[in-house]
Short mmCIF file of N, CA and C in Angstrom, two decimals:
data_model
loop_
_atom_site.label_atom_id
_atom_site.label_comp_id
_atom_site.label_asym_id
_atom_site.label_seq_id
_atom_site.Cartn_x
_atom_site.Cartn_y
_atom_site.Cartn_z
N MET H 173 75.53 -19.84 -22.70
CA MET H 173 74.86 -21.07 -23.08
C MET H 173 73.62 -20.72 -23.91
N ALA H 174 73.42 -21.42 -25.00
CA ALA H 174 72.29 -21.17 -25.90
C ALA H 174 70.98 -21.62 -25.26
N PHE H 175 69.92 -20.92 -25.60
CA PHE H 175 68.59 -21.25 -25.09
C PHE H 175 68.11 -22.53 -25.75
N ASP H 176 67.64 -23.48 -24.95
CA ASP H 176 67.13 -24.77 -25.45
C ASP H 176 65.61 -24.77 -25.28
N LYS H 177 64.91 -24.44 -26.36
CA LYS H 177 63.45 -24.33 -26.32
C LYS H 177 62.79 -25.63 -25.87
N GLU H 178 63.17 -26.75 -26.43
CA GLU H 178 62.54 -28.03 -26.08
C GLU H 178 62.75 -28.38 -24.61
N LYS H 179 63.94 -28.13 -24.10
CA LYS H 179 64.23 -28.40 -22.68
C LYS H 179 63.38 -27.50 -21.78
N ALA H 180 63.25 -26.22 -22.18
CA ALA H 180 62.45 -25.27 -21.39
C ALA H 180 60.99 -25.69 -21.35
N LEU H 181 60.42 -26.07 -22.50
CA LEU H 181 59.01 -26.49 -22.54
C LEU H 181 58.80 -27.78 -21.76
N GLU H 182 59.74 -28.71 -21.86
CA GLU H 182 59.62 -29.97 -21.11
C GLU H 182 59.63 -29.69 -19.61
N MET H 183 60.52 -28.81 -19.15
CA MET H 183 60.59 -28.48 -17.73
C MET H 183 59.28 -27.84 -17.25
N CYS H 184 58.78 -26.86 -18.00
CA CYS H 184 57.54 -26.17 -17.60
C CYS H 184 56.36 -27.14 -17.56
N ASN H 185 56.23 -27.99 -18.56
CA ASN H 185 55.12 -28.95 -18.59
C ASN H 185 55.27 -30.01 -17.50
N ARG H 186 56.50 -30.42 -17.19
CA ARG H 186 56.73 -31.41 -16.12
C ARG H 186 56.36 -30.80 -14.76
N PHE H 187 56.75 -29.54 -14.52
CA PHE H 187 56.42 -28.87 -13.26
C PHE H 187 54.92 -28.72 -13.06
N SER H 188 54.14 -28.81 -14.13
CA SER H 188 52.69 -28.64 -14.05
C SER H 188 51.94 -29.87 -13.59
N ASN H 189 52.60 -31.02 -13.57
CA ASN H 189 51.94 -32.26 -13.14
C ASN H 189 51.41 -32.12 -11.72
N ASN H 190 50.17 -32.56 -11.52
CA ASN H 190 49.52 -32.56 -10.21
C ASN H 190 49.40 -31.16 -9.60
N THR H 191 49.12 -30.16 -10.45
CA THR H 191 48.97 -28.78 -9.99
C THR H 191 47.70 -28.18 -10.61
N LEU H 192 47.45 -26.93 -10.27
CA LEU H 192 46.33 -26.20 -10.88
C LEU H 192 46.48 -26.15 -12.40
N MET H 193 47.72 -26.02 -12.88
CA MET H 193 47.94 -25.96 -14.33
C MET H 193 47.43 -27.22 -15.01
N GLN H 194 47.67 -28.37 -14.42
CA GLN H 194 47.15 -29.61 -15.00
C GLN H 194 45.63 -29.63 -14.92
N THR H 195 45.06 -29.20 -13.82
CA THR H 195 43.60 -29.16 -13.67
C THR H 195 42.96 -28.28 -14.74
N LEU H 196 43.59 -27.14 -15.04
CA LEU H 196 43.06 -26.22 -16.05
C LEU H 196 43.50 -26.59 -17.46
N GLU H 197 44.26 -27.66 -17.60
CA GLU H 197 44.76 -28.15 -18.89
C GLU H 197 45.65 -27.13 -19.60
N ILE H 198 46.44 -26.40 -18.82
CA ILE H 198 47.40 -25.45 -19.37
C ILE H 198 48.60 -26.22 -19.88
N VAL H 199 48.99 -25.94 -21.12
CA VAL H 199 50.14 -26.60 -21.74
C VAL H 199 51.06 -25.53 -22.30
N TYR H 200 52.34 -25.63 -21.96
CA TYR H 200 53.35 -24.70 -22.47
C TYR H 200 53.70 -25.13 -23.89
N THR H 201 53.63 -24.18 -24.83
CA THR H 201 53.71 -24.53 -26.25
C THR H 201 54.84 -23.85 -27.01
N ASP H 202 55.37 -22.75 -26.50
CA ASP H 202 56.45 -22.07 -27.22
C ASP H 202 57.27 -21.26 -26.23
N ALA H 203 58.55 -21.10 -26.56
CA ALA H 203 59.45 -20.34 -25.70
C ALA H 203 60.57 -19.78 -26.55
N GLY H 204 61.17 -18.71 -26.08
CA GLY H 204 62.29 -18.11 -26.77
C GLY H 204 62.95 -17.10 -25.86
N GLU H 205 63.89 -16.37 -26.40
CA GLU H 205 64.59 -15.36 -25.61
C GLU H 205 63.58 -14.32 -25.12
N GLY H 206 63.31 -14.30 -23.82
CA GLY H 206 62.46 -13.28 -23.23
C GLY H 206 60.97 -13.51 -23.31
N PHE H 207 60.53 -14.73 -23.73
CA PHE H 207 59.09 -14.97 -23.74
C PHE H 207 58.79 -16.45 -23.49
N LEU H 208 57.56 -16.70 -23.03
CA LEU H 208 57.04 -18.05 -22.84
C LEU H 208 55.55 -18.00 -23.18
N GLU H 209 55.06 -19.08 -23.81
CA GLU H 209 53.67 -19.15 -24.24
C GLU H 209 53.02 -20.43 -23.73
N ALA H 210 51.75 -20.31 -23.34
CA ALA H 210 50.98 -21.47 -22.90
C ALA H 210 49.56 -21.33 -23.42
N LYS H 211 48.91 -22.46 -23.61
CA LYS H 211 47.52 -22.49 -24.09
C LYS H 211 46.63 -23.13 -23.03
N MET H 212 45.35 -22.69 -23.01
CA MET H 212 44.36 -23.24 -22.09
C MET H 212 43.03 -23.35 -22.83
N PRO H 213 42.38 -24.52 -22.78
CA PRO H 213 41.06 -24.63 -23.41
C PRO H 213 40.01 -23.86 -22.63
N VAL H 214 39.06 -23.30 -23.37
CA VAL H 214 37.92 -22.61 -22.76
C VAL H 214 36.71 -23.51 -22.93
N ASN H 215 36.21 -24.00 -21.80
CA ASN H 215 35.09 -24.93 -21.77
C ASN H 215 34.38 -24.74 -20.44
N PRO H 216 33.31 -25.48 -20.15
CA PRO H 216 32.58 -25.25 -18.90
C PRO H 216 33.43 -25.37 -17.63
N ARG H 217 34.56 -26.07 -17.68
CA ARG H 217 35.43 -26.18 -16.49
C ARG H 217 36.02 -24.85 -16.07
N VAL H 218 36.13 -23.88 -17.01
CA VAL H 218 36.71 -22.58 -16.68
C VAL H 218 35.72 -21.43 -16.88
N HIS H 219 34.42 -21.77 -16.96
CA HIS H 219 33.38 -20.75 -17.13
C HIS H 219 32.94 -20.17 -15.79
N GLN H 220 32.44 -18.95 -15.83
CA GLN H 220 31.68 -18.39 -14.73
C GLN H 220 30.21 -18.71 -15.01
N PRO H 221 29.28 -18.39 -14.09
CA PRO H 221 27.88 -18.81 -14.26
C PRO H 221 27.19 -18.38 -15.55
N MET H 222 27.65 -17.32 -16.20
CA MET H 222 27.00 -16.88 -17.44
C MET H 222 27.58 -17.57 -18.68
N GLY H 223 28.43 -18.58 -18.47
CA GLY H 223 28.97 -19.34 -19.59
C GLY H 223 30.15 -18.69 -20.29
N LEU H 224 30.80 -17.76 -19.63
CA LEU H 224 31.96 -17.07 -20.19
C LEU H 224 33.22 -17.48 -19.44
N LEU H 225 34.36 -17.30 -20.08
CA LEU H 225 35.65 -17.56 -19.44
C LEU H 225 35.74 -16.77 -18.14
N HIS H 226 36.00 -17.45 -17.06
CA HIS H 226 36.11 -16.84 -15.73
C HIS H 226 37.39 -16.02 -15.65
N GLY H 227 37.27 -14.81 -15.12
CA GLY H 227 38.45 -13.95 -14.96
C GLY H 227 39.52 -14.60 -14.11
N GLY H 228 39.11 -15.37 -13.11
CA GLY H 228 40.08 -16.05 -12.25
C GLY H 228 40.88 -17.11 -13.01
N ALA H 229 40.22 -17.81 -13.94
CA ALA H 229 40.94 -18.79 -14.76
C ALA H 229 41.92 -18.08 -15.68
N THR H 230 41.51 -16.93 -16.21
CA THR H 230 42.39 -16.13 -17.06
C THR H 230 43.63 -15.69 -16.28
N VAL H 231 43.41 -15.21 -15.05
CA VAL H 231 44.52 -14.77 -14.21
C VAL H 231 45.39 -15.97 -13.82
N ALA H 232 44.78 -17.13 -13.60
CA ALA H 232 45.58 -18.33 -13.30
C ALA H 232 46.50 -18.67 -14.48
N LEU H 233 46.01 -18.54 -15.71
CA LEU H 233 46.85 -18.75 -16.88
C LEU H 233 47.98 -17.73 -16.91
N ALA H 234 47.65 -16.47 -16.69
CA ALA H 234 48.67 -15.41 -16.71
C ALA H 234 49.73 -15.63 -15.64
N GLU H 235 49.31 -15.96 -14.43
CA GLU H 235 50.28 -16.18 -13.35
C GLU H 235 51.11 -17.42 -13.62
N SER H 236 50.50 -18.45 -14.18
CA SER H 236 51.24 -19.68 -14.48
C SER H 236 52.32 -19.43 -15.51
N VAL H 237 51.98 -18.77 -16.59
CA VAL H 237 52.97 -18.55 -17.65
C VAL H 237 54.01 -17.51 -17.22
N GLY H 238 53.61 -16.50 -16.48
CA GLY H 238 54.57 -15.50 -16.01
C GLY H 238 55.54 -16.05 -14.98
N SER H 239 55.05 -16.88 -14.09
CA SER H 239 55.93 -17.49 -13.08
C SER H 239 56.87 -18.50 -13.71
N ALA H 240 56.33 -19.33 -14.60
CA ALA H 240 57.17 -20.32 -15.28
C ALA H 240 58.24 -19.62 -16.11
N ALA H 241 57.89 -18.48 -16.72
CA ALA H 241 58.87 -17.75 -17.52
C ALA H 241 60.05 -17.29 -16.66
N SER H 242 59.77 -16.86 -15.42
CA SER H 242 60.86 -16.46 -14.53
C SER H 242 61.78 -17.64 -14.22
N LEU H 243 61.21 -18.84 -14.14
CA LEU H 243 62.04 -20.02 -13.88
C LEU H 243 63.09 -20.22 -14.97
N LEU H 244 62.80 -19.75 -16.19
CA LEU H 244 63.76 -19.90 -17.29
C LEU H 244 64.98 -19.01 -17.11
N PHE H 245 64.89 -18.01 -16.23
CA PHE H 245 66.00 -17.08 -16.00
C PHE H 245 66.80 -17.39 -14.74
N VAL H 246 66.40 -18.40 -14.00
CA VAL H 246 67.09 -18.72 -12.75
C VAL H 246 67.57 -20.17 -12.77
N ASN H 247 68.38 -20.51 -11.81
CA ASN H 247 68.78 -21.89 -11.62
C ASN H 247 67.82 -22.49 -10.60
N PRO H 248 66.87 -23.36 -11.05
CA PRO H 248 65.86 -23.86 -10.11
C PRO H 248 66.42 -24.74 -8.99
N GLU H 249 67.66 -25.16 -9.12
CA GLU H 249 68.28 -25.92 -8.02
C GLU H 249 68.74 -25.00 -6.91
N LEU H 250 68.99 -23.73 -7.25
CA LEU H 250 69.50 -22.77 -6.27
C LEU H 250 68.51 -21.66 -5.93
N GLN H 251 67.52 -21.44 -6.81
CA GLN H 251 66.60 -20.32 -6.62
C GLN H 251 65.16 -20.75 -6.82
N GLU H 252 64.25 -20.00 -6.17
CA GLU H 252 62.82 -20.20 -6.30
C GLU H 252 62.19 -18.90 -6.78
N VAL H 253 61.02 -19.01 -7.40
CA VAL H 253 60.29 -17.85 -7.88
C VAL H 253 58.96 -17.77 -7.14
N ARG H 254 58.60 -16.58 -6.70
CA ARG H 254 57.31 -16.35 -6.04
C ARG H 254 56.63 -15.15 -6.69
N GLY H 255 55.39 -15.35 -7.11
CA GLY H 255 54.61 -14.23 -7.61
C GLY H 255 54.21 -13.35 -6.44
N ILE H 256 54.47 -12.04 -6.55
CA ILE H 256 54.13 -11.15 -5.43
C ILE H 256 53.05 -10.14 -5.79
N GLU H 257 52.79 -9.96 -7.10
CA GLU H 257 51.71 -9.06 -7.49
C GLU H 257 51.26 -9.43 -8.89
N ILE H 258 49.95 -9.36 -9.11
CA ILE H 258 49.41 -9.57 -10.45
C ILE H 258 48.22 -8.65 -10.63
N SER H 259 48.09 -8.14 -11.85
CA SER H 259 46.92 -7.32 -12.19
C SER H 259 46.44 -7.76 -13.55
N ALA H 260 45.15 -7.56 -13.78
CA ALA H 260 44.58 -7.99 -15.06
C ALA H 260 43.48 -7.03 -15.48
N ASN H 261 43.46 -6.72 -16.76
CA ASN H 261 42.36 -5.99 -17.37
C ASN H 261 41.72 -6.94 -18.38
N HIS H 262 40.45 -7.27 -18.14
CA HIS H 262 39.72 -8.17 -19.02
C HIS H 262 39.00 -7.31 -20.07
N LEU H 263 39.33 -7.53 -21.33
CA LEU H 263 38.88 -6.65 -22.40
C LEU H 263 37.84 -7.25 -23.33
N ARG H 264 37.77 -8.58 -23.36
CA ARG H 264 36.86 -9.27 -24.28
C ARG H 264 36.45 -10.58 -23.62
N SER H 265 35.22 -11.03 -23.86
CA SER H 265 34.77 -12.30 -23.30
C SER H 265 35.01 -13.43 -24.30
N LYS H 266 34.94 -14.65 -23.77
CA LYS H 266 35.15 -15.84 -24.62
C LYS H 266 34.33 -16.98 -24.03
N ARG H 267 33.66 -17.75 -24.90
CA ARG H 267 32.82 -18.86 -24.46
C ARG H 267 33.44 -20.23 -24.69
N ASP H 268 34.21 -20.36 -25.75
CA ASP H 268 34.78 -21.68 -26.06
C ASP H 268 36.04 -21.50 -26.90
N GLY H 269 36.71 -22.60 -27.19
CA GLY H 269 37.93 -22.55 -27.98
C GLY H 269 39.16 -22.65 -27.10
N VAL H 270 40.15 -21.87 -27.44
CA VAL H 270 41.45 -21.90 -26.74
C VAL H 270 41.93 -20.47 -26.57
N VAL H 271 42.53 -20.19 -25.42
CA VAL H 271 43.22 -18.92 -25.22
C VAL H 271 44.71 -19.21 -25.06
N THR H 272 45.50 -18.23 -25.48
CA THR H 272 46.96 -18.33 -25.39
C THR H 272 47.47 -17.22 -24.51
N GLY H 273 48.31 -17.58 -23.56
CA GLY H 273 48.97 -16.60 -22.71
C GLY H 273 50.43 -16.48 -23.13
N THR H 274 50.85 -15.27 -23.45
CA THR H 274 52.24 -15.04 -23.83
C THR H 274 52.85 -14.04 -22.87
N ALA H 275 53.85 -14.51 -22.12
CA ALA H 275 54.57 -13.65 -21.17
C ALA H 275 55.82 -13.11 -21.84
N ARG H 276 56.01 -11.80 -21.75
CA ARG H 276 57.22 -11.15 -22.28
C ARG H 276 57.85 -10.35 -21.15
N ILE H 277 59.17 -10.49 -21.03
CA ILE H 277 59.89 -9.83 -19.95
C ILE H 277 59.88 -8.31 -20.16
N VAL H 278 59.59 -7.58 -19.11
CA VAL H 278 59.64 -6.12 -19.12
C VAL H 278 60.89 -5.67 -18.36
N HIS H 279 61.15 -6.31 -17.21
CA HIS H 279 62.32 -5.99 -16.37
C HIS H 279 62.84 -7.28 -15.76
N GLN H 280 64.14 -7.51 -15.93
CA GLN H 280 64.79 -8.68 -15.34
C GLN H 280 65.90 -8.21 -14.43
N GLY H 281 65.56 -8.09 -13.14
CA GLY H 281 66.58 -7.75 -12.15
C GLY H 281 67.07 -9.01 -11.46
N ARG H 282 67.99 -8.84 -10.52
CA ARG H 282 68.50 -10.01 -9.79
C ARG H 282 67.44 -10.61 -8.87
N SER H 283 66.59 -9.74 -8.29
CA SER H 283 65.62 -10.25 -7.32
C SER H 283 64.16 -10.03 -7.74
N LEU H 284 63.91 -9.23 -8.77
CA LEU H 284 62.54 -9.00 -9.24
C LEU H 284 62.48 -9.14 -10.76
N HIS H 285 61.41 -9.80 -11.22
CA HIS H 285 61.12 -9.90 -12.65
C HIS H 285 59.73 -9.33 -12.87
N LEU H 286 59.58 -8.50 -13.88
CA LEU H 286 58.29 -7.95 -14.26
C LEU H 286 57.95 -8.46 -15.66
N TRP H 287 56.74 -9.04 -15.78
CA TRP H 287 56.28 -9.63 -17.04
C TRP H 287 54.98 -8.99 -17.48
N GLU H 288 54.83 -8.81 -18.78
CA GLU H 288 53.55 -8.46 -19.38
C GLU H 288 53.02 -9.75 -19.99
N VAL H 289 51.77 -10.10 -19.67
CA VAL H 289 51.17 -11.32 -20.21
C VAL H 289 49.93 -10.93 -20.99
N LYS H 290 49.94 -11.25 -22.28
CA LYS H 290 48.77 -11.01 -23.12
C LYS H 290 48.04 -12.33 -23.30
N ILE H 291 46.74 -12.31 -23.01
CA ILE H 291 45.88 -13.47 -23.23
C ILE H 291 45.09 -13.17 -24.50
N THR H 292 45.25 -14.03 -25.51
CA THR H 292 44.61 -13.80 -26.80
C THR H 292 43.78 -15.01 -27.22
N ASP H 293 42.86 -14.78 -28.16
CA ASP H 293 42.07 -15.88 -28.71
C ASP H 293 42.76 -16.44 -29.96
N GLU H 294 42.10 -17.35 -30.64
CA GLU H 294 42.68 -18.01 -31.81
C GLU H 294 42.98 -17.05 -32.96
N GLU H 295 42.28 -15.92 -33.00
CA GLU H 295 42.51 -14.93 -34.05
C GLU H 295 43.51 -13.85 -33.62
N GLY H 296 44.08 -14.00 -32.44
CA GLY H 296 45.05 -13.02 -31.95
C GLY H 296 44.43 -11.81 -31.29
N ARG H 297 43.10 -11.84 -31.09
CA ARG H 297 42.44 -10.71 -30.42
C ARG H 297 42.75 -10.75 -28.93
N LEU H 298 42.97 -9.59 -28.35
CA LEU H 298 43.33 -9.47 -26.95
C LEU H 298 42.11 -9.72 -26.06
N ILE H 299 42.21 -10.72 -25.21
CA ILE H 299 41.15 -11.05 -24.24
C ILE H 299 41.44 -10.33 -22.92
N SER H 300 42.68 -10.44 -22.44
CA SER H 300 43.08 -9.80 -21.19
C SER H 300 44.53 -9.36 -21.29
N LEU H 301 44.84 -8.28 -20.60
CA LEU H 301 46.21 -7.79 -20.50
C LEU H 301 46.58 -7.82 -19.03
N CYS H 302 47.64 -8.56 -18.72
CA CYS H 302 48.03 -8.78 -17.34
C CYS H 302 49.47 -8.35 -17.11
N LYS H 303 49.78 -8.10 -15.86
CA LYS H 303 51.13 -7.76 -15.44
C LYS H 303 51.41 -8.55 -14.18
N ILE H 304 52.57 -9.23 -14.14
CA ILE H 304 52.94 -10.00 -12.96
C ILE H 304 54.35 -9.66 -12.53
N THR H 305 54.53 -9.50 -11.22
CA THR H 305 55.84 -9.27 -10.63
C THR H 305 56.21 -10.51 -9.83
N ASN H 306 57.41 -11.04 -10.10
CA ASN H 306 57.92 -12.21 -9.38
C ASN H 306 59.16 -11.84 -8.59
N MET H 307 59.28 -12.43 -7.41
CA MET H 307 60.46 -12.27 -6.59
C MET H 307 61.31 -13.53 -6.75
N VAL H 308 62.62 -13.36 -6.89
CA VAL H 308 63.55 -14.47 -6.98
C VAL H 308 64.20 -14.62 -5.61
N LEU H 309 64.06 -15.81 -5.02
CA LEU H 309 64.59 -16.10 -3.69
C LEU H 309 65.59 -17.25 -3.74
N PRO H 310 66.53 -17.27 -2.79
CA PRO H 310 67.41 -18.46 -2.71
C PRO H 310 66.57 -19.65 -2.26
N ARG H 311 66.83 -20.81 -2.84
CA ARG H 311 66.13 -22.04 -2.46
C ARG H 311 66.63 -22.46 -1.09
N LYS H 312 65.68 -22.74 -0.20
CA LYS H 312 66.04 -23.22 1.14
C LYS H 312 66.44 -24.67 1.07
N LYS H 313 67.47 -25.01 1.78
CA LYS H 313 67.91 -26.41 1.81
C LYS H 313 66.97 -27.21 2.70
N SER H 314 66.61 -28.41 2.23
CA SER H 314 65.67 -29.21 3.02
C SER H 314 66.36 -30.21 3.90
#
């Protein structure tokens, strides 16, 4: 079955309603074979006390886009995704504008997915480099 970019973005943005992603104004903007992209505004809502982008907000963007990307590889009616490890190296600060998180698959196993997530600014400069591991579980029947 061919990849449907619009359907994938609609699903990711719909899943964000009433969540941290909506609070942080994260919007999924692009998708393709093996990658997913989301944008987040940088403003006082995501600053640390010195007026810079908070590392926790950056990691929240990375985990959001990396976890949502794993959903594109599973059947969400039968499987769930859980982030089990994340790491981040913050390389550059940012005060305002927009950051983009792009998750690219490194390893896609049956039960584990490993993603590299690059957080960049509007000029494509690397703000943070993150790695997230997700576990794929069978969905429990309710």
